């Protein structure tokens, strides 16, 4: 019964991982940033194969669990490159500079293969291998700590950058911090259990517990990953560097800032640019024939809002009469006023009014 349960859990994990790999691999052709996520599910698929190996090739079980250690160590560089790809302002692809990220798992793989194929070794060899293992795990822990610090510090900056350039929240990687921490925590628990199992031969976690952890992790990660999108995909920043340099340090006079603010208001009030769900700062700059830098200075210095918040406010104001009228559904109102999702409309509406659209309608627009 236990074996059957373990095989069912492993099969469920493989099915979920295989589905995610297929979807992400197809997206990788157009957007290479999806490749690390596909690799992450491939790692999950491999590492969760313990019950299958134990049932059909028990003589290879020890070697399999040793080979899972490099797979666990590969998770950190995979997550790191995925984060880099999803937050890159230019089209991301794997480059030679990413190769050092693979040092811990590559070294671990060599050490595992030596352990599998070298039957007997002198004491000096064993000492050297032990030192290399300690160094490899230490390097991986440092790499993991650095990745966590990088994610936690750069995500707020990245989200502010999106708000400064774009009018809708595509690619904000909501929940990325929690997902990354959950993956690394569960991964660390299983890694410790596997290392101890390889060293002592004893299992410190019940096999069914590990199988359930793999299934839960694959399912939750799949539900999150398949809905993510690189923030700058389809709208990568390609502003001329000479223009950026020209306006980078230019100050904006009060009168000029007010003129730009008036033109911004006209673009929203008369031209209704906020209805465009793909509206971005470069697109608005082209419409007004004003540099994006000057628009940003006006928004931040004169109006006191980011580009995202400014456009969102116009969208919410336009949606209020429709919400009160009750002739349309909430989703239709959201789409008609430039929002690309029901959830983003709800968040924006509540932030601007302090109420959900339904509450606003019930109270007759009284805030």
CSV table of C-alpha atoms in Angstrom, one decimal:
chain,number,residue,atom,x,y,z
A,1,UNK,CA,0.0,0.0,0.0
A,2,UNK,CA,2.8,2.4,0.9
A,3,UNK,CA,4.6,1.7,-2.4
A,4,UNK,CA,1.4,2.2,-4.4
A,5,UNK,CA,0.7,5.5,-2.6
A,6,UNK,CA,4.3,6.7,-3.3
A,7,UNK,CA,4.0,5.8,-6.9
A,8,UNK,CA,0.7,7.6,-7.3
A,9,UNK,CA,2.1,10.8,-5.7
A,10,UNK,CA,5.2,10.6,-7.9
A,11,UNK,CA,3.0,10.1,-11.0
A,12,UNK,CA,0.9,13.1,-10.0
A,13,UNK,CA,4.0,15.2,-9.5
A,14,UNK,CA,5.4,14.1,-12.9
A,15,UNK,CA,2.2,14.8,-14.7
A,16,UNK,CA,2.0,18.3,-13.2
A,17,UNK,CA,5.6,19.0,-13.9
A,18,UNK,CA,5.5,17.7,-17.5
A,19,UNK,CA,2.5,19.9,-18.2
A,20,UNK,CA,4.3,23.0,-16.9
A,21,UNK,CA,7.4,22.1,-18.9
A,22,UNK,CA,5.5,21.8,-22.1
A,23,UNK,CA,3.7,25.1,-21.6
A,24,UNK,CA,6.9,27.0,-20.6
A,25,UNK,CA,9.0,25.4,-23.3
A,26,UNK,CA,6.6,26.6,-25.9
A,27,UNK,CA,6.8,30.1,-24.5
A,28,UNK,CA,10.6,29.9,-24.4
A,29,UNK,CA,10.8,30.1,-28.2
A,30,UNK,CA,9.5,33.7,-28.1
A,31,UNK,CA,10.7,34.6,-24.6
A,32,UNK,CA,13.9,32.9,-23.4
A,33,UNK,CA,13.2,34.2,-19.8
A,34,UNK,CA,10.8,31.2,-19.4
A,35,UNK,CA,13.6,28.7,-19.9
A,36,UNK,CA,14.8,28.8,-16.2
A,37,UNK,CA,11.3,28.1,-15.0
A,38,UNK,CA,11.0,25.1,-17.4
A,39,UNK,CA,14.3,23.9,-16.0
A,40,UNK,CA,13.0,24.2,-12.4
A,41,UNK,CA,10.1,21.9,-13.2
A,42,UNK,CA,12.5,19.5,-14.9
A,43,UNK,CA,14.5,19.4,-11.6
A,44,UNK,CA,11.3,18.8,-9.6
A,45,UNK,CA,10.5,15.9,-12.0
A,46,UNK,CA,13.9,14.3,-11.5
A,47,UNK,CA,14.2,14.8,-7.8
A,48,UNK,CA,10.7,13.4,-7.1
A,49,UNK,CA,11.6,10.1,-8.8
A,50,UNK,CA,12.8,8.3,-5.7
A,51,UNK,CA,9.7,6.1,-5.3
A,52,UNK,CA,9.9,5.0,-8.9
A,53,UNK,CA,13.6,4.1,-8.6
A,54,UNK,CA,13.0,2.3,-5.3
A,55,UNK,CA,10.1,0.2,-6.9
A,56,UNK,CA,11.7,-0.6,-10.2
A,57,UNK,CA,15.4,-0.3,-9.8
A,58,UNK,CA,16.3,-0.7,-6.1
A,59,UNK,CA,19.9,-1.4,-6.8
A,60,UNK,CA,20.2,2.1,-8.2
A,61,UNK,CA,18.5,3.8,-5.3
A,62,UNK,CA,21.7,4.9,-3.5
A,63,UNK,CA,23.2,6.4,-6.7
A,64,UNK,CA,19.9,8.1,-7.4
A,65,UNK,CA,19.7,9.9,-4.1
A,66,UNK,CA,23.3,11.0,-4.4
A,67,UNK,CA,22.6,12.4,-7.9
A,68,UNK,CA,19.7,14.4,-6.5
A,69,UNK,CA,22.1,16.6,-4.4
A,70,UNK,CA,23.4,18.4,-7.5
A,71,UNK,CA,19.8,18.8,-8.6
A,72,UNK,CA,18.9,20.5,-5.4
A,73,UNK,CA,21.9,22.8,-5.6
A,74,UNK,CA,20.9,23.8,-9.2
A,75,UNK,CA,17.7,25.4,-7.8
A,76,UNK,CA,19.4,28.6,-6.7
A,77,UNK,CA,21.0,29.5,-10.0
A,78,UNK,CA,17.8,28.6,-11.8
A,79,UNK,CA,15.7,30.8,-9.6
A,80,UNK,CA,18.3,33.6,-9.9
A,81,UNK,CA,18.3,33.5,-13.7
A,82,UNK,CA,14.5,33.3,-13.8
A,83,UNK,CA,14.2,36.4,-11.6
A,84,UNK,CA,16.8,38.2,-13.8
A,85,UNK,CA,15.0,37.3,-16.9
A,86,UNK,CA,11.5,38.3,-15.7
A,87,UNK,CA,12.7,41.7,-14.5
A,88,UNK,CA,15.1,42.6,-17.3
A,89,UNK,CA,14.3,45.8,-19.3
A,90,UNK,CA,15.9,44.3,-22.4
A,91,UNK,CA,15.3,40.9,-24.0
A,92,UNK,CA,17.0,38.4,-21.8
A,93,UNK,CA,18.9,35.3,-22.8
A,94,UNK,CA,21.4,33.0,-21.2
A,95,UNK,CA,25.0,34.3,-21.5
A,96,UNK,CA,28.5,33.2,-20.6
A,97,UNK,CA,28.4,35.4,-17.5
A,98,UNK,CA,25.7,33.1,-16.0
A,99,UNK,CA,28.1,30.1,-16.1
A,100,UNK,CA,29.7,30.8,-12.7
A,101,UNK,CA,26.2,30.4,-11.1
A,102,UNK,CA,26.5,26.7,-12.0
A,103,UNK,CA,29.7,26.2,-10.0
A,104,UNK,CA,28.2,24.6,-6.9
A,105,UNK,CA,25.9,22.1,-8.7
A,106,UNK,CA,28.6,21.3,-11.3
A,107,UNK,CA,31.2,20.6,-8.6
A,108,UNK,CA,28.7,18.5,-6.6
A,109,UNK,CA,27.9,16.4,-9.7
A,110,UNK,CA,31.6,15.7,-10.2
A,111,UNK,CA,32.0,14.7,-6.5
A,112,UNK,CA,28.9,12.5,-6.7
A,113,UNK,CA,30.1,10.7,-9.8
A,114,UNK,CA,33.5,10.1,-8.2
A,115,UNK,CA,31.8,8.6,-5.2
A,116,UNK,CA,29.7,6.3,-7.4
A,117,UNK,CA,32.5,5.1,-9.6
A,118,UNK,CA,35.5,5.1,-7.3
A,119,UNK,CA,35.1,2.0,-5.1
A,120,UNK,CA,38.1,2.4,-2.9
A,121,UNK,CA,40.2,5.4,-2.2
A,122,UNK,CA,43.1,6.4,0.1
A,123,UNK,CA,42.5,8.4,3.3
A,124,UNK,CA,44.0,11.5,1.6
A,125,UNK,CA,41.5,11.3,-1.2
A,126,UNK,CA,38.6,11.1,1.3
A,127,UNK,CA,39.8,14.2,3.1
A,128,UNK,CA,40.1,16.2,-0.1
A,129,UNK,CA,36.6,15.2,-1.2
A,130,UNK,CA,35.2,16.1,2.3
A,131,UNK,CA,36.9,19.5,2.0
A,132,UNK,CA,35.5,20.0,-1.5
A,133,UNK,CA,32.0,19.1,-0.3
A,134,UNK,CA,32.2,21.6,2.6
A,135,UNK,CA,33.4,24.3,0.2
A,136,UNK,CA,30.7,23.5,-2.4
A,137,UNK,CA,27.9,23.6,0.2
A,138,UNK,CA,29.3,26.7,1.7
A,139,UNK,CA,29.4,28.4,-1.7
A,140,UNK,CA,25.8,27.3,-2.3
A,141,UNK,CA,24.6,28.7,1.0
A,142,UNK,CA,26.4,32.0,0.2
A,143,UNK,CA,24.9,32.0,-3.3
A,144,UNK,CA,21.4,31.3,-1.9
A,145,UNK,CA,21.7,34.1,0.7
A,146,UNK,CA,22.9,36.5,-1.9
A,147,UNK,CA,20.0,35.6,-4.2
A,148,UNK,CA,17.4,36.1,-1.4
A,149,UNK,CA,18.9,39.5,-0.6
A,150,UNK,CA,18.9,40.5,-4.2
A,151,UNK,CA,15.3,39.5,-4.8
A,152,UNK,CA,14.1,41.2,-1.6
A,153,UNK,CA,15.9,44.5,-2.5
A,154,UNK,CA,15.4,44.6,-6.2
A,155,UNK,CA,11.7,43.6,-6.5
A,156,UNK,CA,10.5,46.9,-4.9
A,157,UNK,CA,12.7,48.9,-7.3
A,158,UNK,CA,11.5,46.8,-10.2
A,159,UNK,CA,7.9,47.4,-9.4
A,160,UNK,CA,8.5,51.1,-9.0
A,161,UNK,CA,10.1,51.1,-12.4
A,162,UNK,CA,7.1,49.4,-13.9
A,163,UNK,CA,4.8,52.1,-12.3
A,164,UNK,CA,7.0,54.8,-13.7
A,165,UNK,CA,6.8,53.5,-17.2
A,166,UNK,CA,3.6,51.6,-17.7
A,167,UNK,CA,-0.1,52.1,-16.8
A,168,UNK,CA,-1.0,48.5,-16.0
A,169,UNK,CA,0.6,46.0,-13.6
A,170,UNK,CA,1.7,43.2,-15.9
A,171,UNK,CA,4.7,41.3,-14.6
A,172,UNK,CA,4.8,42.7,-11.1
A,173,UNK,CA,5.7,39.2,-9.9
A,174,UNK,CA,3.2,39.4,-7.0
A,175,UNK,CA,4.0,36.8,-4.4
A,176,UNK,CA,7.5,36.2,-5.8
A,177,UNK,CA,9.1,36.8,-2.4
A,178,UNK,CA,6.9,34.2,-0.7
A,179,UNK,CA,7.2,31.7,-3.5
A,180,UNK,CA,11.0,32.0,-3.5
A,181,UNK,CA,11.2,31.6,0.3
A,182,UNK,CA,8.8,28.7,0.3
A,183,UNK,CA,10.8,26.9,-2.5
A,184,UNK,CA,14.1,27.4,-0.8
A,185,UNK,CA,12.8,26.4,2.6
A,186,UNK,CA,11.3,23.2,1.4
A,187,UNK,CA,14.3,22.6,-0.8
A,188,UNK,CA,16.7,23.1,2.2
A,189,UNK,CA,14.7,20.7,4.3
A,190,UNK,CA,14.7,18.0,1.7
A,191,UNK,CA,18.4,18.6,0.8
A,192,UNK,CA,19.4,18.2,4.5
A,193,UNK,CA,17.3,15.0,4.7
A,194,UNK,CA,19.0,13.6,1.5
A,195,UNK,CA,22.5,14.5,2.6
A,196,UNK,CA,21.9,12.8,6.0
A,197,UNK,CA,20.5,9.8,4.2
A,198,UNK,CA,23.5,9.6,1.9
A,199,UNK,CA,25.9,9.9,4.9
A,200,UNK,CA,24.1,7.6,7.4
A,201,UNK,CA,21.8,5.4,5.3
A,202,UNK,CA,18.9,6.3,7.5
A,203,UNK,CA,15.8,8.2,6.4
A,204,UNK,CA,15.0,11.3,8.5
A,205,UNK,CA,11.8,12.1,6.7
A,206,UNK,CA,9.1,9.6,5.9
A,207,UNK,CA,9.1,8.9,2.1
A,208,UNK,CA,5.4,9.8,1.9
A,209,UNK,CA,6.1,13.2,3.5
A,210,UNK,CA,8.8,14.0,0.9
A,211,UNK,CA,6.4,12.8,-1.9
A,212,UNK,CA,3.6,15.1,-0.6
A,213,UNK,CA,6.0,18.0,-0.4
A,214,UNK,CA,7.1,17.5,-4.0
A,215,UNK,CA,3.5,17.4,-5.2
A,216,UNK,CA,2.4,20.4,-3.2
A,217,UNK,CA,5.5,22.4,-4.3
A,218,UNK,CA,5.0,21.4,-8.0
A,219,UNK,CA,1.3,22.2,-7.9
A,220,UNK,CA,1.6,25.6,-6.1
A,221,UNK,CA,4.6,26.7,-8.2
A,222,UNK,CA,2.8,25.7,-11.4
A,223,UNK,CA,-0.2,27.7,-10.5
A,224,UNK,CA,2.0,30.7,-9.9
A,225,UNK,CA,4.5,30.4,-12.6
A,226,UNK,CA,2.1,29.8,-15.5
A,227,UNK,CA,0.4,33.2,-14.8
A,228,UNK,CA,3.6,35.2,-14.7
A,229,UNK,CA,4.9,37.4,-17.5
A,230,UNK,CA,8.1,39.3,-17.9
A,231,UNK,CA,7.3,42.9,-16.9
A,232,UNK,CA,8.8,44.4,-20.1
A,233,UNK,CA,7.8,41.7,-22.5
A,234,UNK,CA,6.5,43.2,-25.7
A,235,UNK,CA,7.4,46.7,-24.5
A,236,UNK,CA,11.1,46.6,-23.8
A,237,UNK,CA,12.6,50.0,-23.1
A,238,UNK,CA,14.4,51.1,-26.3
A,239,UNK,CA,14.6,54.8,-25.8
A,240,UNK,CA,17.6,56.4,-27.5
A,241,UNK,CA,20.5,56.5,-25.2
A,242,UNK,CA,21.5,59.9,-26.5
A,243,UNK,CA,18.1,61.3,-25.6
A,244,UNK,CA,18.3,59.8,-22.1
A,245,UNK,CA,21.7,61.3,-21.6
A,246,UNK,CA,20.5,64.7,-22.9
A,247,UNK,CA,17.6,64.9,-20.5
A,248,UNK,CA,19.0,63.0,-17.6
A,249,UNK,CA,20.2,66.1,-15.7
A,250,UNK,CA,18.0,68.7,-17.2
A,251,UNK,CA,15.9,70.6,-14.6
A,252,UNK,CA,12.3,71.5,-15.3
A,253,UNK,CA,11.2,75.1,-14.8
A,254,UNK,CA,8.0,75.6,-12.9
A,255,UNK,CA,6.2,77.2,-15.8
A,256,UNK,CA,7.3,74.4,-18.2
A,257,UNK,CA,6.2,71.7,-15.6
A,258,UNK,CA,2.8,73.3,-15.4
A,259,UNK,CA,2.4,73.4,-19.1
A,260,UNK,CA,3.3,69.7,-19.4
A,261,UNK,CA,0.8,69.0,-16.5
A,262,UNK,CA,-1.9,70.8,-18.5
A,263,UNK,CA,-1.1,68.8,-21.6
A,264,UNK,CA,-1.2,65.6,-19.6
A,265,UNK,CA,-4.6,66.5,-18.3
A,266,UNK,CA,-5.8,67.2,-21.9
A,267,UNK,CA,-4.4,63.9,-23.1
A,268,UNK,CA,-6.5,62.1,-20.5
A,269,UNK,CA,-9.6,64.3,-20.4
A,270,UNK,CA,-10.0,64.9,-24.1
A,271,UNK,CA,-8.0,62.2,-25.9
A,272,UNK,CA,-8.8,59.6,-23.2
A,273,UNK,CA,-5.5,57.9,-23.5
A,274,UNK,CA,-6.1,56.1,-20.2
A,275,UNK,CA,-8.5,53.8,-22.1
A,276,UNK,CA,-5.5,52.2,-23.8
A,277,UNK,CA,-4.5,49.2,-21.6
A,278,UNK,CA,-1.1,49.2,-23.1
A,279,UNK,CA,-0.4,52.9,-22.5
A,280,UNK,CA,3.2,53.4,-21.4
A,281,UNK,CA,5.4,56.4,-20.7
A,282,UNK,CA,7.2,56.2,-24.0
A,283,UNK,CA,3.9,56.0,-25.9
A,284,UNK,CA,2.5,59.0,-24.0
A,285,UNK,CA,5.8,60.9,-24.6
A,286,UNK,CA,5.4,60.3,-28.4
A,287,UNK,CA,1.7,61.5,-28.3
A,288,UNK,CA,2.7,64.7,-26.5
A,289,UNK,CA,6.0,65.2,-28.3
A,290,UNK,CA,7.6,65.6,-24.9
A,291,UNK,CA,10.5,63.7,-23.5
A,292,UNK,CA,9.7,60.8,-21.2
A,293,UNK,CA,12.1,62.3,-18.6
A,294,UNK,CA,10.2,65.6,-18.5
A,295,UNK,CA,6.9,63.8,-18.2
A,296,UNK,CA,8.3,61.8,-15.2
A,297,UNK,CA,9.6,65.0,-13.6
A,298,UNK,CA,6.2,66.6,-14.0
A,299,UNK,CA,4.3,63.7,-12.6
A,300,UNK,CA,6.6,63.3,-9.6
A,301,UNK,CA,7.3,67.0,-8.9
A,302,UNK,CA,4.2,68.9,-10.0
A,303,UNK,CA,1.4,66.3,-9.8
A,304,UNK,CA,2.9,64.2,-7.1
A,305,UNK,CA,2.0,60.8,-8.6
A,306,UNK,CA,3.8,58.1,-10.5
A,307,UNK,CA,2.8,57.4,-14.1
A,308,UNK,CA,1.0,54.2,-13.0
A,309,UNK,CA,-0.9,56.0,-10.2
A,310,UNK,CA,-1.8,58.9,-12.4
A,311,UNK,CA,-3.3,56.8,-15.2
A,312,UNK,CA,-5.0,54.6,-12.7
A,313,UNK,CA,-6.7,57.5,-11.1
A,314,UNK,CA,-8.2,58.6,-14.4
A,315,UNK,CA,-9.4,55.1,-15.1
A,316,UNK,CA,-11.1,54.8,-11.7
A,317,UNK,CA,-12.7,58.2,-12.0
A,318,UNK,CA,-14.1,57.2,-15.4
A,319,UNK,CA,-15.3,53.9,-14.0
A,320,UNK,CA,-17.2,55.4,-11.0
A,321,UNK,CA,-20.4,56.6,-13.0
A,322,UNK,CA,-20.6,53.2,-14.7
A,323,UNK,CA,-20.3,51.4,-11.3
A,324,UNK,CA,-23.1,53.5,-9.9
A,325,UNK,CA,-25.3,53.0,-12.9
A,326,UNK,CA,-25.1,49.2,-12.5
A,327,UNK,CA,-25.9,48.6,-16.2
A,328,UNK,CA,-22.6,46.7,-16.8
A,329,UNK,CA,-20.8,43.9,-15.0
A,330,UNK,CA,-17.6,44.7,-13.1
A,331,UNK,CA,-15.4,42.9,-15.5
A,332,UNK,CA,-16.9,44.8,-18.5
A,333,UNK,CA,-16.4,48.1,-16.7
A,334,UNK,CA,-12.8,47.2,-15.9
A,335,UNK,CA,-12.0,46.4,-19.6
A,336,UNK,CA,-13.9,49.4,-20.9
A,337,UNK,CA,-11.7,51.7,-18.8
A,338,UNK,CA,-8.3,50.4,-19.6
A,339,UNK,CA,-7.8,47.7,-16.9
A,340,UNK,CA,-6.5,44.3,-18.1
A,341,UNK,CA,-7.9,42.2,-15.3
A,342,UNK,CA,-10.7,42.2,-12.7
A,343,UNK,CA,-8.3,41.9,-9.9
A,344,UNK,CA,-6.2,45.0,-10.9
A,345,UNK,CA,-9.4,47.0,-11.2
A,346,UNK,CA,-10.6,46.0,-7.7
A,347,UNK,CA,-7.2,46.8,-6.2
A,348,UNK,CA,-7.1,50.2,-7.9
A,349,UNK,CA,-10.7,51.1,-7.1
A,350,UNK,CA,-10.3,50.3,-3.4
A,351,UNK,CA,-7.0,52.2,-3.2
A,352,UNK,CA,-8.6,55.3,-4.7
A,353,UNK,CA,-12.0,55.2,-2.9
A,354,UNK,CA,-11.4,53.0,0.1
A,355,UNK,CA,-14.2,50.7,-1.0
A,356,UNK,CA,-14.7,47.9,-3.5
A,357,UNK,CA,-16.8,48.6,-6.6
A,358,UNK,CA,-19.8,46.7,-5.0
A,359,UNK,CA,-19.5,48.7,-1.7
A,360,UNK,CA,-19.2,52.0,-3.7
A,361,UNK,CA,-22.4,51.1,-5.6
A,362,UNK,CA,-24.3,50.1,-2.5
A,363,UNK,CA,-23.4,53.4,-0.8
A,364,UNK,CA,-24.4,55.5,-3.8
A,365,UNK,CA,-20.9,56.8,-4.3
A,366,UNK,CA,-20.6,58.3,-0.9
A,367,UNK,CA,-17.0,57.8,0.3
